[in-house]
PDB file of C-alpha atoms in Angstrom:
ATOM      1  CA  MET A1129      -0.055   0.075   0.021  1.00 39.00           C
ATOM      2  CA  SER A1130       1.483   3.314  -1.022  1.00 40.00           C
ATOM      3  CA  HIS A1131      -0.178   5.255   2.063  1.00 38.00           C
ATOM      4  CA  SER A1132       2.039   5.668   4.887  1.00 38.00           C
ATOM      5  CA  ILE A1133       0.818   6.492   8.520  1.00 39.00           C
ATOM      6  CA  LYS A1134       3.020   8.861  10.409  1.00 45.00           C
ATOM      7  CA  PRO A1135       2.724  10.234  13.901  1.00 47.00           C
ATOM      8  CA  GLU A1136       0.964  13.735  14.254  1.00 55.00           C
ATOM      9  CA  SER A1137       2.810  16.370  16.199  1.00 54.00           C
ATOM     10  CA  THR A1138       0.935  18.657  18.597  1.00 54.00           C
ATOM     11  CA  LYS A1139       2.142  21.689  20.325  1.00 54.00           C
ATOM     12  CA  LEU A1140       1.446  21.661  23.927  1.00 59.00           C
ATOM     13  CA  SER A1141       0.689  24.852  26.057  1.00 63.00           C
ATOM     14  CA  ASP A1142       4.214  24.823  27.396  1.00 68.00           C
ATOM     15  CA  GLY A1143       5.750  25.166  23.750  1.00 64.00           C
ATOM     16  CA  LYS A1144       6.656  21.410  23.865  1.00 62.00           C
ATOM     17  CA  PHE A1145       5.603  18.839  21.150  1.00 57.00           C
ATOM     18  CA  THR A1146       4.124  15.356  21.728  1.00 56.00           C
ATOM     19  CA  GLN A1147       3.253  12.929  19.035  1.00 56.00           C
ATOM     20  CA  SER A1148       0.215  10.757  18.855  1.00 65.00           C
ATOM     21  CA  LEU A1149       0.213   7.484  16.926  1.00 68.00           C
ATOM     22  CA  LYS A1150      -2.448   6.743  14.159  1.00 84.00           C
ATOM     23  CA  PHE A1151      -3.444   3.177  13.770  1.00 91.00           C
ATOM     24  CA  ALA A1152      -4.502   1.066  10.981  1.00 91.00           C
ATOM     25  CA  ASP A1153      -7.112  -1.734  10.936  1.00 93.00           C
ATOM     26  CA  THR A1154      -5.694  -3.805   8.078  1.00 90.00           C
ATOM     27  CA  HIS A1155      -8.754  -6.130   8.285  1.00 93.00           C
ATOM     28  CA  CYS A1156     -12.406  -5.235   8.546  1.00 95.00           C
ATOM     29  CA  HIS A1157     -15.365  -6.645   6.687  1.00 95.00           C
ATOM     30  CA  PHE A1158     -17.395  -3.355   6.847  1.00 95.00           C
ATOM     31  CA  ASP A1159     -19.185  -4.443   3.819  1.00 96.00           C
ATOM     32  CA  PHE A1160     -21.103  -7.118   5.771  1.00 96.00           C
ATOM     33  CA  ALA A1161     -24.848  -6.558   6.201  1.00 95.00           C
ATOM     34  CA  GLU A1162     -24.368  -6.775  10.019  1.00 96.00           C
ATOM     35  CA  PHE A1163     -22.988  -3.289   9.763  1.00 96.00           C
ATOM     36  CA  ASP A1164     -26.005  -1.760   7.578  1.00 96.00           C
ATOM     37  CA  GLY A1165     -27.115   1.363   9.641  1.00 96.00           C
ATOM     38  CA  LEU A1166     -24.056   1.288  11.673  1.00 97.00           C
ATOM     39  CA  ARG A1167     -21.382   2.204   9.425  1.00 97.00           C
ATOM     40  CA  ASP A1168     -21.382   6.034  10.143  1.00 97.00           C
ATOM     41  CA  ALA A1169     -21.402   5.702  13.881  1.00 97.00           C
ATOM     42  CA  LEU A1170     -18.660   2.948  13.755  1.00 96.00           C
ATOM     43  CA  MET A1171     -16.567   5.087  11.424  1.00 96.00           C
ATOM     44  CA  ALA A1172     -16.693   7.944  13.710  1.00 96.00           C
ATOM     45  CA  GLN A1173     -15.833   5.869  16.665  1.00 95.00           C
ATOM     46  CA  CYS A1174     -12.865   4.534  14.807  1.00 94.00           C
ATOM     47  CA  LEU A1175     -11.435   7.895  13.951  1.00 94.00           C
ATOM     48  CA  ALA A1176     -12.085   9.135  17.364  1.00 92.00           C
ATOM     49  CA  SER A1177     -10.174   6.288  18.570  1.00 91.00           C
ATOM     50  CA  GLY A1178      -7.191   7.000  16.481  1.00 92.00           C
ATOM     51  CA  VAL A1179      -7.887   4.331  13.655  1.00 94.00           C
ATOM     52  CA  SER A1180      -7.267   6.611  10.691  1.00 93.00           C
ATOM     53  CA  LEU A1181      -7.000   3.927   7.961  1.00 95.00           C
ATOM     54  CA  LEU A1182      -8.950   0.958   7.401  1.00 96.00           C
ATOM     55  CA  VAL A1183      -8.764  -1.884   4.879  1.00 97.00           C
ATOM     56  CA  MET A1184     -11.669  -3.816   3.817  1.00 97.00           C
ATOM     57  CA  PRO A1185     -10.945  -7.228   2.101  1.00 97.00           C
ATOM     58  CA  SER A1186     -13.798  -8.568   0.048  1.00 97.00           C
ATOM     59  CA  VAL A1187     -14.667 -12.251   0.049  1.00 97.00           C
ATOM     60  CA  GLN A1188     -16.779 -12.960  -3.007  1.00 97.00           C
ATOM     61  CA  ARG A1189     -17.211 -11.267  -6.580  1.00 97.00           C
ATOM     62  CA  SER A1190     -20.803 -10.396  -5.472  1.00 97.00           C
ATOM     63  CA  ARG A1191     -19.304  -8.079  -2.816  1.00 96.00           C
ATOM     64  CA  TRP A1192     -16.807  -6.208  -5.056  1.00 97.00           C
ATOM     65  CA  GLN A1193     -19.158  -3.515  -5.911  1.00 96.00           C
ATOM     66  CA  LYS A1194     -20.241  -2.928  -2.400  1.00 97.00           C
ATOM     67  CA  VAL A1195     -16.601  -2.567  -1.544  1.00 97.00           C
ATOM     68  CA  LEU A1196     -15.974  -0.032  -4.185  1.00 96.00           C
ATOM     69  CA  GLU A1197     -19.024   1.939  -3.122  1.00 96.00           C
ATOM     70  CA  LEU A1198     -18.025   1.983   0.607  1.00 97.00           C
ATOM     71  CA  THR A1199     -14.337   3.100   0.126  1.00 97.00           C
ATOM     72  CA  ALA A1200     -15.853   5.964  -2.211  1.00 96.00           C
ATOM     73  CA  ALA A1201     -18.111   6.839   0.725  1.00 97.00           C
ATOM     74  CA  TYR A1202     -15.476   6.987   3.522  1.00 97.00           C
ATOM     75  CA  PRO A1203     -12.248   8.713   3.165  1.00 96.00           C
ATOM     76  CA  ALA A1204     -10.478   6.545   5.743  1.00 96.00           C
ATOM     77  CA  LEU A1205     -11.606   3.197   4.214  1.00 97.00           C
ATOM     78  CA  TYR A1206      -9.552   1.368   1.429  1.00 97.00           C
ATOM     79  CA  GLY A1207     -10.494  -1.909  -0.158  1.00 97.00           C
ATOM     80  CA  ALA A1208      -9.037  -5.245  -1.410  1.00 97.00           C
ATOM     81  CA  LEU A1209     -10.665  -7.396  -4.115  1.00 98.00           C
ATOM     82  CA  GLY A1210     -10.508 -11.336  -3.854  1.00 98.00           C
ATOM     83  CA  LEU A1211     -12.065 -14.724  -3.612  1.00 98.00           C
ATOM     84  CA  HIS A1212     -11.988 -16.088  -0.201  1.00 97.00           C
ATOM     85  CA  PRO A1213     -11.478 -19.877   0.394  1.00 97.00           C
ATOM     86  CA  TYR A1214     -14.804 -20.130   2.609  1.00 95.00           C
ATOM     87  CA  PHE A1215     -16.682 -19.489  -0.595  1.00 96.00           C
ATOM     88  CA  THR A1216     -14.983 -21.791  -2.932  1.00 96.00           C
ATOM     89  CA  ALA A1217     -17.978 -23.470  -4.169  1.00 95.00           C
ATOM     90  CA  GLU A1218     -19.510 -20.270  -5.179  1.00 96.00           C
ATOM     91  CA  HIS A1219     -16.313 -18.874  -7.057  1.00 97.00           C
ATOM     92  CA  GLN A1220     -16.328 -19.389 -10.900  1.00 97.00           C
ATOM     93  CA  ASP A1221     -13.105 -19.114 -13.248  1.00 96.00           C
ATOM     94  CA  ALA A1222     -14.746 -16.101 -14.729  1.00 98.00           C
ATOM     95  CA  ASP A1223     -14.504 -14.371 -11.447  1.00 98.00           C
ATOM     96  CA  VAL A1224     -10.722 -14.586 -11.844  1.00 98.00           C
ATOM     97  CA  ALA A1225     -10.859 -13.053 -15.190  1.00 98.00           C
ATOM     98  CA  MET A1226     -13.176 -10.323 -13.892  1.00 97.00           C
ATOM     99  CA  LEU A1227     -10.728  -9.791 -10.909  1.00 98.00           C
ATOM    100  CA  ASP A1228      -7.874  -9.376 -13.538  1.00 98.00           C
ATOM    101  CA  GLU A1229      -9.754  -6.712 -15.445  1.00 96.00           C
ATOM    102  CA  LEU A1230     -10.615  -4.719 -12.255  1.00 95.00           C
ATOM    103  CA  LEU A1231      -7.260  -4.834 -11.097  1.00 95.00           C
ATOM    104  CA  ALA A1232      -5.679  -3.582 -14.419  1.00 95.00           C
ATOM    105  CA  GLU A1233      -8.040  -0.448 -13.980  1.00 92.00           C
ATOM    106  CA  LYS A1234      -6.598   0.161 -10.525  1.00 87.00           C
ATOM    107  CA  PRO A1235     -10.087   1.180  -9.421  1.00 85.00           C
ATOM    108  CA  GLY A1236     -10.530   4.048  -6.657  1.00 85.00           C
ATOM    109  CA  LYS A1237      -9.142   3.021  -3.382  1.00 95.00           C
ATOM    110  CA  VAL A1238      -8.267  -0.589  -3.889  1.00 96.00           C
ATOM    111  CA  CYS A1239      -4.934  -1.039  -2.266  1.00 96.00           C
ATOM    112  CA  ALA A1240      -4.488  -5.041  -2.249  1.00 96.00           C
ATOM    113  CA  LEU A1241      -5.862  -8.305  -3.416  1.00 97.00           C
ATOM    114  CA  GLY A1242      -7.725 -10.269  -0.713  1.00 97.00           C
ATOM    115  CA  GLU A1243      -8.916 -11.988   1.160  1.00 97.00           C
ATOM    116  CA  ILE A1244      -7.358 -14.776  -0.474  1.00 98.00           C
ATOM    117  CA  GLY A1245      -5.848 -18.106   0.590  1.00 97.00           C
ATOM    118  CA  LEU A1246      -6.168 -21.573   1.765  1.00 96.00           C
ATOM    119  CA  ASP A1247      -8.365 -23.230   4.778  1.00 95.00           C
ATOM    120  CA  ALA A1248      -7.902 -26.969   5.385  1.00 95.00           C
ATOM    121  CA  THR A1249     -10.995 -26.763   7.577  1.00 93.00           C
ATOM    122  CA  VAL A1250     -12.996 -26.171   4.550  1.00 93.00           C
ATOM    123  CA  ASN A1251     -13.634 -28.768   1.622  1.00 91.00           C
ATOM    124  CA  ASN A1252     -12.045 -28.663  -1.673  1.00 95.00           C
ATOM    125  CA  LEU A1253      -8.519 -27.866  -0.754  1.00 97.00           C
ATOM    126  CA  GLU A1254      -7.501 -28.559  -4.462  1.00 97.00           C
ATOM    127  CA  ARG A1255      -9.902 -26.054  -5.863  1.00 98.00           C
ATOM    128  CA  GLN A1256      -8.750 -23.496  -3.201  1.00 98.00           C
ATOM    129  CA  GLU A1257      -5.477 -23.909  -4.421  1.00 98.00           C
ATOM    130  CA  GLN A1258      -6.218 -23.329  -7.976  1.00 98.00           C
ATOM    131  CA  LEU A1259      -7.936 -20.017  -7.002  1.00 98.00           C
ATOM    132  CA  PHE A1260      -5.141 -19.103  -4.829  1.00 98.00           C
ATOM    133  CA  ASN A1261      -2.597 -19.653  -7.394  1.00 98.00           C
ATOM    134  CA  ALA A1262      -4.541 -17.486  -9.809  1.00 98.00           C
ATOM    135  CA  GLN A1263      -5.055 -14.686  -7.555  1.00 98.00           C
ATOM    136  CA  LEU A1264      -1.274 -14.657  -6.564  1.00 98.00           C
ATOM    137  CA  HIS A1265      -0.274 -14.634 -10.238  1.00 98.00           C
ATOM    138  CA  LEU A1266      -2.591 -11.489 -10.663  1.00 98.00           C
ATOM    139  CA  ALA A1267      -1.021 -10.025  -7.429  1.00 97.00           C
ATOM    140  CA  ARG A1268       2.352 -10.284  -9.101  1.00 97.00           C
ATOM    141  CA  LYS A1269       1.081  -9.225 -12.436  1.00 97.00           C
ATOM    142  CA  HIS A1270      -0.711  -6.168 -11.127  1.00 96.00           C
ATOM    143  CA  ASP A1271       1.743  -5.473  -8.294  1.00 95.00           C
ATOM    144  CA  PHE A1272      -0.652  -5.475  -5.469  1.00 96.00           C
ATOM    145  CA  PRO A1273       0.088  -6.627  -1.932  1.00 97.00           C
ATOM    146  CA  VAL A1274      -2.127  -9.559  -0.714  1.00 98.00           C
ATOM    147  CA  ILE A1275      -4.316 -10.182   2.337  1.00 97.00           C
ATOM    148  CA  VAL A1276      -4.035 -14.086   2.854  1.00 97.00           C
ATOM    149  CA  HIS A1277      -6.302 -16.135   4.887  1.00 96.00           C
ATOM    150  CA  SER A1278      -4.266 -19.172   6.202  1.00 95.00           C
ATOM    151  CA  ARG A1279      -5.785 -21.732   8.218  1.00 93.00           C
ATOM    152  CA  LYS A1280      -4.000 -25.028   8.911  1.00 92.00           C
ATOM    153  CA  THR A1281      -2.226 -24.551   5.828  1.00 94.00           C
ATOM    154  CA  HIS A1282       0.848 -22.364   6.707  1.00 93.00           C
ATOM    155  CA  SER A1283       3.699 -24.240   4.947  1.00 92.00           C
ATOM    156  CA  ARG A1284       1.737 -24.786   1.881  1.00 95.00           C
ATOM    157  CA  VAL A1285       0.724 -21.104   1.583  1.00 96.00           C
ATOM    158  CA  ALA A1286       4.299 -19.925   2.283  1.00 94.00           C
ATOM    159  CA  GLY A1287       5.403 -22.430  -0.582  1.00 96.00           C
ATOM    160  CA  LEU A1288       2.959 -20.736  -3.001  1.00 97.00           C
ATOM    161  CA  LEU A1289       3.926 -17.152  -1.840  1.00 97.00           C
ATOM    162  CA  ARG A1290       7.665 -18.085  -2.661  1.00 96.00           C
ATOM    163  CA  ARG A1291       6.838 -19.896  -5.792  1.00 97.00           C
ATOM    164  CA  HIS A1292       4.960 -16.598  -7.152  1.00 97.00           C
ATOM    165  CA  ARG A1293       7.249 -14.393  -5.475  1.00 96.00           C
ATOM    166  CA  VAL A1294       4.732 -12.566  -3.937  1.00 96.00           C
ATOM    167  CA  SER A1295       6.452 -10.552  -0.872  1.00 92.00           C
ATOM    168  CA  LYS A1296       4.105  -7.652   0.015  1.00 95.00           C
ATOM    169  CA  GLY A1297       1.172  -8.160   2.381  1.00 95.00           C
ATOM    170  CA  VAL A1298      -0.384  -9.592   5.559  1.00 93.00           C
ATOM    171  CA  ILE A1299      -1.136 -12.998   6.742  1.00 92.00           C
ATOM    172  CA  HIS A1300      -4.795 -12.738   8.356  1.00 83.00           C
ATOM    173  CA  ALA A1301      -4.716 -14.242  12.004  1.00 71.00           C
ATOM    174  CA  PHE A1302      -1.439 -16.119  11.479  1.00 74.00           C
ATOM    175  CA  SER A1303      -1.218 -18.921  14.058  1.00 75.00           C
ATOM    176  CA  GLY A1304       1.718 -20.844  12.878  1.00 77.00           C
ATOM    177  CA  SER A1305       4.995 -21.504  14.569  1.00 79.00           C
ATOM    178  CA  TYR A1306       8.039 -19.144  14.739  1.00 79.00           C
ATOM    179  CA  GLU A1307       9.778 -21.158  12.084  1.00 77.00           C
ATOM    180  CA  GLU A1308       6.525 -20.875   9.656  1.00 73.00           C
TER     181      GLU A1308
END
């Protein structure tokens, strides 16, 4: 992501300066229906708490438009487009082609490709890996960082990241070992 977060300096009454940190939430599913009617209040609460940047990864092609709309509506909100392994049964090969087209356009405030990855607790790991490989290829092709979901698949995910030479992004909720 090309946006950097720097501490803000504030001049105190005694002439000294203090710095306050700005925080980023790199993973919020603000597009989910559970947040309908609450987004304005939640965004105000985030900003008041020092969270000045939020990244909202998508999970399905059907959610991409909502992600784009919300990032246009909230200055602090940035989006990621991707196909989550939980919804593998619903993803089509055409979704990958559409993702390629969208990423080529560098739409609005899309700053990453995600949420993508592998999850051994969900059926069809072979299909998940096909989709993950395709999306890693797109991340490299379009120079986007990735937001990776990895559950009980850490070594497999690490191998695929190396194979595709993808080195920018985050592993969401990583719970592997130090060596992994």
